[in-house]
């Protein structure tokens, strides 16, 4: 799986003033109750700068557990049919735990292949079938938890639409 870094151009708070895209003045309006901040010339052209208001530092690890026993049972039945490619329904999950972590989604994914999940993020309690989210504030990545050494990336999981 490839982990893409989001760009400022994808952000709803990104604004440009000027007709020519190369010489346009760039602004970020993501600061609440403040005027938009102008990008300095030294700021990266595509990657979000370190001062980005959406960025979470450190990144957050969220665990989405089952809403109720019925949802858990339905996901168990779906898991039996789709052993290779899980496709959990976000409407069956709700946020259960949130722990700060210093890992990016890529670091988390590669380290689970080498170490036990409980060694990577101490104190994280996850059951099979639950969903783990690594969120840096810019782009959340979701993973389906199978065991301490096996997680699968989820592409279509969006818990905000389920609410």
PDB file of C-alpha atoms in Angstrom:
ATOM      1  CA  UNK A   1       0.000   0.000   0.000  1.00  0.00           C
ATOM      2  CA  UNK A   2       1.184   3.513  -0.752  1.00  0.00           C
ATOM      3  CA  UNK A   3       0.703   6.290   1.747  1.00  0.00           C
ATOM      4  CA  UNK A   4       0.274   9.637   0.021  1.00  0.00           C
ATOM      5  CA  UNK A   5       0.887  12.925   1.754  1.00  0.00           C
ATOM      6  CA  UNK A   6      -1.970  15.367   1.259  1.00  0.00           C
ATOM      7  CA  UNK A   7      -1.259  18.693  -0.421  1.00  0.00           C
ATOM      8  CA  UNK A   8      -2.394  22.169   0.533  1.00  0.00           C
ATOM      9  CA  UNK A   9      -4.260  22.437  -2.774  1.00  0.00           C
ATOM     10  CA  UNK A  10      -6.671  19.729  -1.546  1.00  0.00           C
ATOM     11  CA  UNK A  11      -7.460  21.673   1.643  1.00  0.00           C
ATOM     12  CA  UNK A  12     -10.650  23.771   1.813  1.00  0.00           C
ATOM     13  CA  UNK A  13      -8.725  26.511   3.704  1.00  0.00           C
ATOM     14  CA  UNK A  14      -6.161  27.021   0.934  1.00  0.00           C
ATOM     15  CA  UNK A  15      -6.541  30.302  -0.968  1.00  0.00           C
ATOM     16  CA  UNK A  16      -4.566  31.981  -3.721  1.00  0.00           C
ATOM     17  CA  UNK A  17      -4.602  35.595  -4.833  1.00  0.00           C
ATOM     18  CA  UNK A  18      -3.211  36.484  -8.244  1.00  0.00           C
ATOM     19  CA  UNK A  19      -3.782  35.432 -11.809  1.00  0.00           C
ATOM     20  CA  UNK A  20      -0.618  33.454 -12.506  1.00  0.00           C
ATOM     21  CA  UNK A  21      -0.443  30.237 -10.463  1.00  0.00           C
ATOM     22  CA  UNK A  22       3.345  30.324 -10.066  1.00  0.00           C
ATOM     23  CA  UNK A  23       3.457  33.899  -8.769  1.00  0.00           C
ATOM     24  CA  UNK A  24       0.158  33.853  -6.856  1.00  0.00           C
ATOM     25  CA  UNK A  25       0.181  34.763  -3.182  1.00  0.00           C
ATOM     26  CA  UNK A  26      -0.921  31.800  -1.074  1.00  0.00           C
ATOM     27  CA  UNK A  27      -2.948  32.031   2.152  1.00  0.00           C
ATOM     28  CA  UNK A  28      -4.276  29.618   4.770  1.00  0.00           C
ATOM     29  CA  UNK A  29      -7.622  30.560   6.337  1.00  0.00           C
ATOM     30  CA  UNK A  30      -7.766  27.584   8.701  1.00  0.00           C
ATOM     31  CA  UNK A  31      -7.072  29.596  11.848  1.00  0.00           C
ATOM     32  CA  UNK A  32     -10.306  30.194  13.784  1.00  0.00           C
ATOM     33  CA  UNK A  33     -11.160  33.830  14.588  1.00  0.00           C
ATOM     34  CA  UNK A  34      -7.988  35.082  12.885  1.00  0.00           C
ATOM     35  CA  UNK A  35      -7.222  36.548   9.520  1.00  0.00           C
ATOM     36  CA  UNK A  36      -5.687  34.213   6.896  1.00  0.00           C
ATOM     37  CA  UNK A  37      -1.972  33.569   7.243  1.00  0.00           C
ATOM     38  CA  UNK A  38       0.238  34.237   4.256  1.00  0.00           C
ATOM     39  CA  UNK A  39       2.623  31.497   3.164  1.00  0.00           C
ATOM     40  CA  UNK A  40       6.239  32.683   3.278  1.00  0.00           C
ATOM     41  CA  UNK A  41       8.309  32.223   0.145  1.00  0.00           C
ATOM     42  CA  UNK A  42      10.333  29.540   1.937  1.00  0.00           C
ATOM     43  CA  UNK A  43       7.213  27.441   2.622  1.00  0.00           C
ATOM     44  CA  UNK A  44       6.899  24.203   0.639  1.00  0.00           C
ATOM     45  CA  UNK A  45       4.881  24.554  -2.569  1.00  0.00           C
ATOM     46  CA  UNK A  46       2.800  21.402  -2.135  1.00  0.00           C
ATOM     47  CA  UNK A  47       3.282  19.805   1.286  1.00  0.00           C
ATOM     48  CA  UNK A  48       1.531  21.386   4.273  1.00  0.00           C
ATOM     49  CA  UNK A  49       3.940  23.469   6.393  1.00  0.00           C
ATOM     50  CA  UNK A  50       4.749  22.631  10.003  1.00  0.00           C
ATOM     51  CA  UNK A  51       2.459  25.447  11.213  1.00  0.00           C
ATOM     52  CA  UNK A  52      -0.605  24.007   9.434  1.00  0.00           C
ATOM     53  CA  UNK A  53      -3.633  24.429  11.773  1.00  0.00           C
ATOM     54  CA  UNK A  54      -5.072  21.034  10.781  1.00  0.00           C
ATOM     55  CA  UNK A  55      -1.921  19.085  11.663  1.00  0.00           C
ATOM     56  CA  UNK A  56      -2.055  17.018  14.864  1.00  0.00           C
ATOM     57  CA  UNK A  57       1.245  16.680  16.664  1.00  0.00           C
ATOM     58  CA  UNK A  58       1.719  13.974  17.743  1.00  0.00           C
ATOM     59  CA  UNK A  59      -0.504  11.869  15.522  1.00  0.00           C
ATOM     60  CA  UNK A  60      -3.487  10.165  17.154  1.00  0.00           C
ATOM     61  CA  UNK A  61      -4.387   6.486  17.160  1.00  0.00           C
ATOM     62  CA  UNK A  62      -8.138   5.867  17.404  1.00  0.00           C
ATOM     63  CA  UNK A  63      -9.857   2.534  17.868  1.00  0.00           C
ATOM     64  CA  UNK A  64     -13.357   2.083  16.487  1.00  0.00           C
ATOM     65  CA  UNK A  65     -15.249  -0.624  18.342  1.00  0.00           C
ATOM     66  CA  UNK A  66     -18.591  -2.207  17.620  1.00  0.00           C
ATOM     67  CA  UNK A  67     -21.693  -0.163  18.429  1.00  0.00           C
ATOM     68  CA  UNK A  68     -23.586  -3.136  19.863  1.00  0.00           C
ATOM     69  CA  UNK A  69     -23.689  -6.942  19.906  1.00  0.00           C
ATOM     70  CA  UNK A  70     -25.816  -7.071  16.751  1.00  0.00           C
ATOM     71  CA  UNK A  71     -23.223  -5.052  14.821  1.00  0.00           C
ATOM     72  CA  UNK A  72     -20.459  -7.295  16.124  1.00  0.00           C
ATOM     73  CA  UNK A  73     -22.352 -10.406  15.032  1.00  0.00           C
ATOM     74  CA  UNK A  74     -23.052  -8.997  11.543  1.00  0.00           C
ATOM     75  CA  UNK A  75     -19.394  -8.068  11.086  1.00  0.00           C
ATOM     76  CA  UNK A  76     -18.383 -11.541  12.257  1.00  0.00           C
ATOM     77  CA  UNK A  77     -20.584 -13.080   9.544  1.00  0.00           C
ATOM     78  CA  UNK A  78     -19.179 -10.708   6.903  1.00  0.00           C
ATOM     79  CA  UNK A  79     -15.652 -11.547   8.071  1.00  0.00           C
ATOM     80  CA  UNK A  80     -16.310 -15.238   7.385  1.00  0.00           C
ATOM     81  CA  UNK A  81     -17.271 -14.461   3.779  1.00  0.00           C
ATOM     82  CA  UNK A  82     -14.513 -11.927   3.064  1.00  0.00           C
ATOM     83  CA  UNK A  83     -11.440 -13.410   4.687  1.00  0.00           C
ATOM     84  CA  UNK A  84      -8.954 -11.831   2.289  1.00  0.00           C
ATOM     85  CA  UNK A  85     -10.378  -8.344   1.796  1.00  0.00           C
ATOM     86  CA  UNK A  86     -12.366  -7.043   4.744  1.00  0.00           C
ATOM     87  CA  UNK A  87     -14.974  -4.393   4.036  1.00  0.00           C
ATOM     88  CA  UNK A  88     -16.499  -3.399   7.386  1.00  0.00           C
ATOM     89  CA  UNK A  89     -19.497  -1.094   7.384  1.00  0.00           C
ATOM     90  CA  UNK A  90     -18.730   2.153   9.181  1.00  0.00           C
ATOM     91  CA  UNK A  91     -22.303   2.289  10.490  1.00  0.00           C
ATOM     92  CA  UNK A  92     -21.484  -0.692  12.768  1.00  0.00           C
ATOM     93  CA  UNK A  93     -18.629   1.147  14.518  1.00  0.00           C
ATOM     94  CA  UNK A  94     -18.215   3.982  16.979  1.00  0.00           C
ATOM     95  CA  UNK A  95     -15.059   5.597  18.449  1.00  0.00           C
ATOM     96  CA  UNK A  96     -13.913   3.735  21.556  1.00  0.00           C
ATOM     97  CA  UNK A  97     -10.345   4.809  22.426  1.00  0.00           C
ATOM     98  CA  UNK A  98      -7.938   7.569  21.459  1.00  0.00           C
ATOM     99  CA  UNK A  99      -4.201   7.455  22.244  1.00  0.00           C
ATOM    100  CA  UNK A 100      -1.505   9.872  21.043  1.00  0.00           C
ATOM    101  CA  UNK A 101       1.236   8.203  19.030  1.00  0.00           C
ATOM    102  CA  UNK A 102       4.329   9.510  17.305  1.00  0.00           C
ATOM    103  CA  UNK A 103       3.939   7.173  14.332  1.00  0.00           C
ATOM    104  CA  UNK A 104       2.822   7.971  10.832  1.00  0.00           C
ATOM    105  CA  UNK A 105       0.446   5.574   9.088  1.00  0.00           C
ATOM    106  CA  UNK A 106       3.297   4.168   7.011  1.00  0.00           C
ATOM    107  CA  UNK A 107       5.505   3.606  10.085  1.00  0.00           C
ATOM    108  CA  UNK A 108       2.609   1.949  11.897  1.00  0.00           C
ATOM    109  CA  UNK A 109       1.806  -0.374   8.970  1.00  0.00           C
ATOM    110  CA  UNK A 110       5.408  -1.510   8.444  1.00  0.00           C
ATOM    111  CA  UNK A 111       6.149  -1.963  12.153  1.00  0.00           C
ATOM    112  CA  UNK A 112       3.126  -4.251  12.698  1.00  0.00           C
ATOM    113  CA  UNK A 113       4.673  -6.657  10.191  1.00  0.00           C
ATOM    114  CA  UNK A 114       7.787  -6.885  12.388  1.00  0.00           C
ATOM    115  CA  UNK A 115       6.553  -6.439  15.973  1.00  0.00           C
ATOM    116  CA  UNK A 116       3.525  -7.144  18.111  1.00  0.00           C
ATOM    117  CA  UNK A 117       0.953  -4.340  18.180  1.00  0.00           C
ATOM    118  CA  UNK A 118       1.081  -4.141  21.991  1.00  0.00           C
ATOM    119  CA  UNK A 119       4.830  -3.365  21.758  1.00  0.00           C
ATOM    120  CA  UNK A 120       4.329  -0.678  19.109  1.00  0.00           C
ATOM    121  CA  UNK A 121       1.585   1.197  20.987  1.00  0.00           C
ATOM    122  CA  UNK A 122       1.625   0.180  24.667  1.00  0.00           C
ATOM    123  CA  UNK A 123      -1.741   0.221  26.398  1.00  0.00           C
ATOM    124  CA  UNK A 124      -3.755  -0.179  23.199  1.00  0.00           C
ATOM    125  CA  UNK A 125      -6.551  -2.716  23.651  1.00  0.00           C
ATOM    126  CA  UNK A 126      -7.979  -3.940  20.331  1.00  0.00           C
ATOM    127  CA  UNK A 127     -10.151  -6.941  19.523  1.00  0.00           C
ATOM    128  CA  UNK A 128     -10.324  -8.781  16.182  1.00  0.00           C
ATOM    129  CA  UNK A 129     -12.676  -7.083  13.754  1.00  0.00           C
ATOM    130  CA  UNK A 130     -12.186  -3.589  15.149  1.00  0.00           C
ATOM    131  CA  UNK A 131     -10.769  -0.698  13.135  1.00  0.00           C
ATOM    132  CA  UNK A 132      -7.617   1.291  13.980  1.00  0.00           C
ATOM    133  CA  UNK A 133      -7.200   4.823  12.662  1.00  0.00           C
ATOM    134  CA  UNK A 134      -3.875   6.692  12.487  1.00  0.00           C
ATOM    135  CA  UNK A 135      -4.707  10.373  12.067  1.00  0.00           C
ATOM    136  CA  UNK A 136      -2.181  13.182  11.681  1.00  0.00           C
ATOM    137  CA  UNK A 137      -4.971  15.721  11.216  1.00  0.00           C
ATOM    138  CA  UNK A 138      -4.370  15.974   7.485  1.00  0.00           C
ATOM    139  CA  UNK A 139      -5.385  12.509   6.260  1.00  0.00           C
ATOM    140  CA  UNK A 140      -6.622   9.613   8.396  1.00  0.00           C
ATOM    141  CA  UNK A 141      -5.664   6.054   7.463  1.00  0.00           C
ATOM    142  CA  UNK A 142      -7.812   3.121   8.597  1.00  0.00           C
ATOM    143  CA  UNK A 143      -6.684  -0.447   9.278  1.00  0.00           C
ATOM    144  CA  UNK A 144      -8.719  -3.570   9.951  1.00  0.00           C
ATOM    145  CA  UNK A 145      -7.370  -5.433  12.979  1.00  0.00           C
ATOM    146  CA  UNK A 146      -7.121  -9.203  12.600  1.00  0.00           C
ATOM    147  CA  UNK A 147      -4.444 -10.071  15.176  1.00  0.00           C
ATOM    148  CA  UNK A 148      -1.398  -8.535  16.882  1.00  0.00           C
ATOM    149  CA  UNK A 149       0.713  -9.226  13.787  1.00  0.00           C
ATOM    150  CA  UNK A 150      -1.858  -8.772  11.032  1.00  0.00           C
ATOM    151  CA  UNK A 151      -3.720  -5.645   9.965  1.00  0.00           C
ATOM    152  CA  UNK A 152      -5.270  -4.778   6.599  1.00  0.00           C
ATOM    153  CA  UNK A 153      -5.568  -1.274   5.139  1.00  0.00           C
ATOM    154  CA  UNK A 154      -9.131  -0.084   4.587  1.00  0.00           C
ATOM    155  CA  UNK A 155      -9.833   2.227   1.691  1.00  0.00           C
ATOM    156  CA  UNK A 156     -13.583   2.785   1.886  1.00  0.00           C
ATOM    157  CA  UNK A 157     -14.065   3.143   5.632  1.00  0.00           C
ATOM    158  CA  UNK A 158     -15.447   6.588   6.573  1.00  0.00           C
ATOM    159  CA  UNK A 159     -16.917   6.851  10.084  1.00  0.00           C
ATOM    160  CA  UNK A 160     -18.003  10.488   9.638  1.00  0.00           C
ATOM    161  CA  UNK A 161     -20.616   9.487   7.041  1.00  0.00           C
ATOM    162  CA  UNK A 162     -22.094   6.885   9.404  1.00  0.00           C
ATOM    163  CA  UNK A 163     -23.224   9.450  11.955  1.00  0.00           C
TER     164      UNK A 163
END
